[in-house]
XYZ file of N, CA and C in Angstrom:
378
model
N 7.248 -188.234 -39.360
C 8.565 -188.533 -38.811
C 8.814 -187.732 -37.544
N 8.938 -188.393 -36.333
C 9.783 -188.113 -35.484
C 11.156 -186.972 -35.246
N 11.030 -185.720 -35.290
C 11.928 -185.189 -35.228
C 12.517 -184.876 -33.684
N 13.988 -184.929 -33.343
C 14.615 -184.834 -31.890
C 15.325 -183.817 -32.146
N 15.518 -183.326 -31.070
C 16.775 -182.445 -30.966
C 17.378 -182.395 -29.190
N 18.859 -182.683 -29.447
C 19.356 -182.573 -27.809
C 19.842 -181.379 -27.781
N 20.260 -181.197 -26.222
C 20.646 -179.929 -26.010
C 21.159 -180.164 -24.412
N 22.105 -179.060 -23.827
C 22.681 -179.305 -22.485
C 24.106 -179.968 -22.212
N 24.889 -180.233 -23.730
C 25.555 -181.207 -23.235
C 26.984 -180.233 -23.015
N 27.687 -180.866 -22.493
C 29.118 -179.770 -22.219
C 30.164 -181.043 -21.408
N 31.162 -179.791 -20.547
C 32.311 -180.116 -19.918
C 32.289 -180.265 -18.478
N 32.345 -180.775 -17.619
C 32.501 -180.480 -16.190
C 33.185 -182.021 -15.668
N 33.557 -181.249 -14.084
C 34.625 -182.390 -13.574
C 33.804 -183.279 -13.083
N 34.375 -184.135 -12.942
C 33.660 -185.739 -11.732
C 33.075 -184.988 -10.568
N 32.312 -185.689 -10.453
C 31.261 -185.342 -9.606
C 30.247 -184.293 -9.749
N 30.469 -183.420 -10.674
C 29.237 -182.508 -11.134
C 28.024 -182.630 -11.822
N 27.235 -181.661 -11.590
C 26.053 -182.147 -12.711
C 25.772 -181.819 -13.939
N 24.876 -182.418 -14.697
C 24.379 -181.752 -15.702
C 22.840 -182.196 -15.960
N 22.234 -181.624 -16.827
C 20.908 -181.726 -17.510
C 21.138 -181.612 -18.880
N 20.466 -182.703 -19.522
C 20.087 -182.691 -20.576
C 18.394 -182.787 -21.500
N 18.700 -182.311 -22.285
C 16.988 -181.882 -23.134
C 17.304 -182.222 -24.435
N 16.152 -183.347 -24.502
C 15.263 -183.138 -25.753
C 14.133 -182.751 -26.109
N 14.461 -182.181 -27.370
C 12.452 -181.414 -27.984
C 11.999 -182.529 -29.005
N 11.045 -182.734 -28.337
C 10.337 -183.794 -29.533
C 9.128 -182.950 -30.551
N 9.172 -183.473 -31.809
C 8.376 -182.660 -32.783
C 7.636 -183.868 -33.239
N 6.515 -183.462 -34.008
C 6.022 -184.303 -35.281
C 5.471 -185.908 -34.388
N 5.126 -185.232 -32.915
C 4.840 -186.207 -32.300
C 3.097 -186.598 -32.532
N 3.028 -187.355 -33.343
C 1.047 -187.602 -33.832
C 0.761 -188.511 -33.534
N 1.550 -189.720 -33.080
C 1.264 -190.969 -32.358
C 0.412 -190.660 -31.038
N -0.568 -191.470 -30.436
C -0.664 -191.438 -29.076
C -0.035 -191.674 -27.568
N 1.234 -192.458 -27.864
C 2.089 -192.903 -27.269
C 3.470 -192.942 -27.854
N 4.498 -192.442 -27.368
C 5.686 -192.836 -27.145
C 7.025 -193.364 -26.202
N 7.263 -194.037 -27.060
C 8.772 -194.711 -26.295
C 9.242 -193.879 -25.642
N 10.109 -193.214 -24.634
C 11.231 -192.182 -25.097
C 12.730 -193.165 -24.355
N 13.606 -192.404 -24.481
C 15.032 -192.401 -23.907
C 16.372 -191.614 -24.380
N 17.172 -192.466 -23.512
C 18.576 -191.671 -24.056
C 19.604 -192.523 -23.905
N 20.215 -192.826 -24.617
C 21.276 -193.846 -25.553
C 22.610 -193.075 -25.380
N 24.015 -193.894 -24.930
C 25.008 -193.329 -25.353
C 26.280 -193.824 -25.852
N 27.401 -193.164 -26.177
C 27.873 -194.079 -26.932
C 29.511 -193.268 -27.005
N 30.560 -194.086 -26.621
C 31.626 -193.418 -26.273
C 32.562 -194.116 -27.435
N 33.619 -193.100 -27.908
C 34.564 -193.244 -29.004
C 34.672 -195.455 -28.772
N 35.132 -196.062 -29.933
C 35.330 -197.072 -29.526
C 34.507 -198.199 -29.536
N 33.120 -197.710 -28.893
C 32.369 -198.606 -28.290
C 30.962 -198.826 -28.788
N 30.265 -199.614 -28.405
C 28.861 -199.680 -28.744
C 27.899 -199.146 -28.136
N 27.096 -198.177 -28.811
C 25.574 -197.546 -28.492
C 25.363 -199.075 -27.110
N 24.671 -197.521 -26.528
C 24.192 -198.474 -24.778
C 23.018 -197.587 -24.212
N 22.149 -198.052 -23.747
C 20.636 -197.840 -23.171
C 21.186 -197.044 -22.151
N 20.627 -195.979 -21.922
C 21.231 -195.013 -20.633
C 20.127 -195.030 -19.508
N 18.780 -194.792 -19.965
C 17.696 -194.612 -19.474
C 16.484 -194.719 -20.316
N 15.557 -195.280 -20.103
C 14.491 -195.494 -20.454
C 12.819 -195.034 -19.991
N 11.762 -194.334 -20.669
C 10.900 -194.574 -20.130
C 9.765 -194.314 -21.116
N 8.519 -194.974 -20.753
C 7.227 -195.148 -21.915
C 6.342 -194.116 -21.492
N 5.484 -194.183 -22.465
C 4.070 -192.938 -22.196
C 3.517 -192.606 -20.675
N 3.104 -194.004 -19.916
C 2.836 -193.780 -18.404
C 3.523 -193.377 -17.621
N 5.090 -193.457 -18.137
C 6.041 -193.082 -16.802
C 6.809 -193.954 -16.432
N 6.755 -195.002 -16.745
C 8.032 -195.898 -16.043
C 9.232 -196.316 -16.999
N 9.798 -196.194 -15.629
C 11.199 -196.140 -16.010
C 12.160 -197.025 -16.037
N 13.500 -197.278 -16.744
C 14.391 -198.716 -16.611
C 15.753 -197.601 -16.833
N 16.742 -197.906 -15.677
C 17.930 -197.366 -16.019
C 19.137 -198.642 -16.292
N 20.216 -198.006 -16.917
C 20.954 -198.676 -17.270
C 21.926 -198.988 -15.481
N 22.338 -199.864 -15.126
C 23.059 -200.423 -13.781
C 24.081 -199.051 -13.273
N 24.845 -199.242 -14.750
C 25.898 -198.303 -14.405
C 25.577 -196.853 -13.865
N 24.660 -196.229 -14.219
C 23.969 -195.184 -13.606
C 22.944 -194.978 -12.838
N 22.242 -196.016 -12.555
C 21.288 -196.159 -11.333
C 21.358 -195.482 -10.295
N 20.630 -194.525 -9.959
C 20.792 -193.628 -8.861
C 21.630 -192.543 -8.805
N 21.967 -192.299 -9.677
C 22.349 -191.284 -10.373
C 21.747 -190.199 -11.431
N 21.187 -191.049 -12.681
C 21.026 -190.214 -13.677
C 19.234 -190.426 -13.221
N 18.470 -189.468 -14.203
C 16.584 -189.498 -13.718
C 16.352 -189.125 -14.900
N 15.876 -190.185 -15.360
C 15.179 -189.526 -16.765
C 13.081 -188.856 -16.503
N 12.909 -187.751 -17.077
C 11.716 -187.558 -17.246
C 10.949 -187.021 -18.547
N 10.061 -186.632 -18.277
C 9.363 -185.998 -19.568
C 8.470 -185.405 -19.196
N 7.892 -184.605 -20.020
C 6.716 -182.989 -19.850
C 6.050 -182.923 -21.282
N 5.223 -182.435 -21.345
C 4.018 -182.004 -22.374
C 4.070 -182.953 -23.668
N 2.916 -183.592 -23.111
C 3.126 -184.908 -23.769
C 4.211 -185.580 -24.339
N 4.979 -185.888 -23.654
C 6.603 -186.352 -24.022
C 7.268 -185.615 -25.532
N 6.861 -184.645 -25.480
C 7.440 -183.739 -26.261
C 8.463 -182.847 -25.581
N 8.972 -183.340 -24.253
C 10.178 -182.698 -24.015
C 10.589 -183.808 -23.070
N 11.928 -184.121 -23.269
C 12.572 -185.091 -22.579
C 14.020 -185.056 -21.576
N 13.896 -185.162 -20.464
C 15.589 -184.394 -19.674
C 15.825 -185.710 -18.987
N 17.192 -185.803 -19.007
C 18.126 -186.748 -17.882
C 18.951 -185.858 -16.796
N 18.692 -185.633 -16.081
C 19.490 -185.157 -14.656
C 20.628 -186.164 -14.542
N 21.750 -185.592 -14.561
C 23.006 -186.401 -14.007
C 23.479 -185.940 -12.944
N 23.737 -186.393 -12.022
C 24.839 -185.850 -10.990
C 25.760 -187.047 -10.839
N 26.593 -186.551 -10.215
C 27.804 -187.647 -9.685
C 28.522 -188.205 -10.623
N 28.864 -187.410 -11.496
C 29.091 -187.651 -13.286
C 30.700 -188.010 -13.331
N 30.647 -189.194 -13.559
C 32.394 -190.062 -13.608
C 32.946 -189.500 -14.896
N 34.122 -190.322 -14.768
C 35.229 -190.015 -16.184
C 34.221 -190.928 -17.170
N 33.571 -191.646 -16.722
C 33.122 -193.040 -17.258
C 32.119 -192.756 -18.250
N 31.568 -191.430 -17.788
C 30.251 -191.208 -18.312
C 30.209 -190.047 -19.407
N 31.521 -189.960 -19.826
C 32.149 -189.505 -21.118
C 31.865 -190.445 -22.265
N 30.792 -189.233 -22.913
C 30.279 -190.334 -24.247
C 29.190 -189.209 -25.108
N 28.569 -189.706 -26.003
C 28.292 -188.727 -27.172
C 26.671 -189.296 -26.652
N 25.623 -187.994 -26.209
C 24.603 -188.648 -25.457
C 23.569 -188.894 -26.733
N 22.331 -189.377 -27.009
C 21.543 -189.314 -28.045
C 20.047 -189.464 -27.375
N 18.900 -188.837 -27.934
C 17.748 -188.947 -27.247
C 17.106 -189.905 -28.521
N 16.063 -190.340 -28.271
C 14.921 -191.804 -28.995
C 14.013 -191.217 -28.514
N 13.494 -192.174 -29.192
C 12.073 -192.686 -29.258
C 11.516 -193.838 -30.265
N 10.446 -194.426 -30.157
C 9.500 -195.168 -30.493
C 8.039 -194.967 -30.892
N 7.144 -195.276 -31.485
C 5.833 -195.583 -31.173
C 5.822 -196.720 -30.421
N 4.699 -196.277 -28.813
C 4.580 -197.679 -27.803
C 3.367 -198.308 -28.595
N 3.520 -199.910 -28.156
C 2.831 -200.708 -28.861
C 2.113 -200.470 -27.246
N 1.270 -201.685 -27.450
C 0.083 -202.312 -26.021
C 0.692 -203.744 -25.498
N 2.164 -203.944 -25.758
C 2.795 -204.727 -24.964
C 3.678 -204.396 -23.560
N 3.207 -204.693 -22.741
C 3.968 -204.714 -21.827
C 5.805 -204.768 -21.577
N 6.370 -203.318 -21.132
C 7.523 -203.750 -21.304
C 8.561 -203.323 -22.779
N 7.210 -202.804 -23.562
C 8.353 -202.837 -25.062
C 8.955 -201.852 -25.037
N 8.760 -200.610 -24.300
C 9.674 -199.305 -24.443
C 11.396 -199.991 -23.778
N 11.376 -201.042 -22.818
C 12.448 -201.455 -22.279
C 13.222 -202.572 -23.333
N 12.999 -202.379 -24.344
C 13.826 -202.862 -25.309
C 14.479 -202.598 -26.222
N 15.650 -202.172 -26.061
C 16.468 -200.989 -26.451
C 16.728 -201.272 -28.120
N 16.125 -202.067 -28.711
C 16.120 -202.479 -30.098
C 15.067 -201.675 -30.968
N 14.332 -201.432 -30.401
C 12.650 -200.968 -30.439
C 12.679 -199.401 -30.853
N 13.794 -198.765 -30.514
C 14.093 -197.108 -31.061
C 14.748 -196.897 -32.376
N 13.434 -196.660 -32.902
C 14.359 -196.460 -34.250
C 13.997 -194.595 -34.646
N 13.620 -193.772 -34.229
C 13.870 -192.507 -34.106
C 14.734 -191.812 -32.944
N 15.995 -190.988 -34.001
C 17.212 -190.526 -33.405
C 17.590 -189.128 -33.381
N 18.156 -188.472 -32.408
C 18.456 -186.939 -32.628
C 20.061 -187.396 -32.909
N 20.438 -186.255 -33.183
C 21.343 -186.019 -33.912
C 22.803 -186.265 -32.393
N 22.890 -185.995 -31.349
C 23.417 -186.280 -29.887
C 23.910 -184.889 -29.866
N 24.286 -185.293 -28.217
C 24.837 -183.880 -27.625
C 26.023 -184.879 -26.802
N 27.424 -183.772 -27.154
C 28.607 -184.197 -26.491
C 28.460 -183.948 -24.829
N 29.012 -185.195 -23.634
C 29.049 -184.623 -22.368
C 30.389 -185.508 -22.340
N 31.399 -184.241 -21.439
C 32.814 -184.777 -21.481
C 32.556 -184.339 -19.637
N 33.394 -185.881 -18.832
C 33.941 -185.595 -17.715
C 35.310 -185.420 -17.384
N 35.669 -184.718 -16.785
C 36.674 -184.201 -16.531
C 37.350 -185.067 -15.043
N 38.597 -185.123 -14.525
C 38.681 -185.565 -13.714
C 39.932 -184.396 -13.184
């Protein structure tokens, strides 16, 4: 099993930044999914950022050019860089993952994560 853990999340006004981290454990697969999912009082879980074992990446519109998702030692550590951080982007963050199959594209299917950390709160301030 897949164990996550987030970390980084906090308070700051519009327009500031933040970083966020996940530690991935119990990673024995050769490949993984990763991302980060979020999900504000109200509303429905939403794809924030995405990216698979090689590196590529799919962001969600609303944050495009904004947020950067990456990863380090063998995707056993996972960060989203935010800057330019709206009221909007007030929401309860969560990191994923997957085992990647050999299909093209499947890490970009936000159905496909079924390993979850527990989230980290990021509140914007205005």
């Amino acid at each position: 099993q897949v164990h996550l853990v987030e970390s980084g999340g906090g308070s700051v006004q519009s327009g500031g930044s933040l970083r966020l981290s996940c530690a991935a454990s119990e990673l024995t697969y050769p490949s993984y999914c990763m991302g980060w999912f979020r999900q504000a009082p109200g509303k429905r879980r939403e794809a924030v950022a995405l990216i698979n074992g090689a590196g590529s990446t799919h962001y969600a519109d609303s944050v495009k050019g904004r947020f950067t998702i990456s990863q380090a030692n063998r995707q056993s550590e996972l960060y989203l860089q935010m800057d330019g951080l709206k009221s909007e982007d007030t929401a309860m963050y969560y990191c994923a993952a997957a085992r990647q199959t050999n299909f093209d594209g499947y890490c970009f299917q936000p159905g496909v994560y079924d390993f979850w950390g527990k989230g980290t709160q990021v509140i914007v301030s205005s």
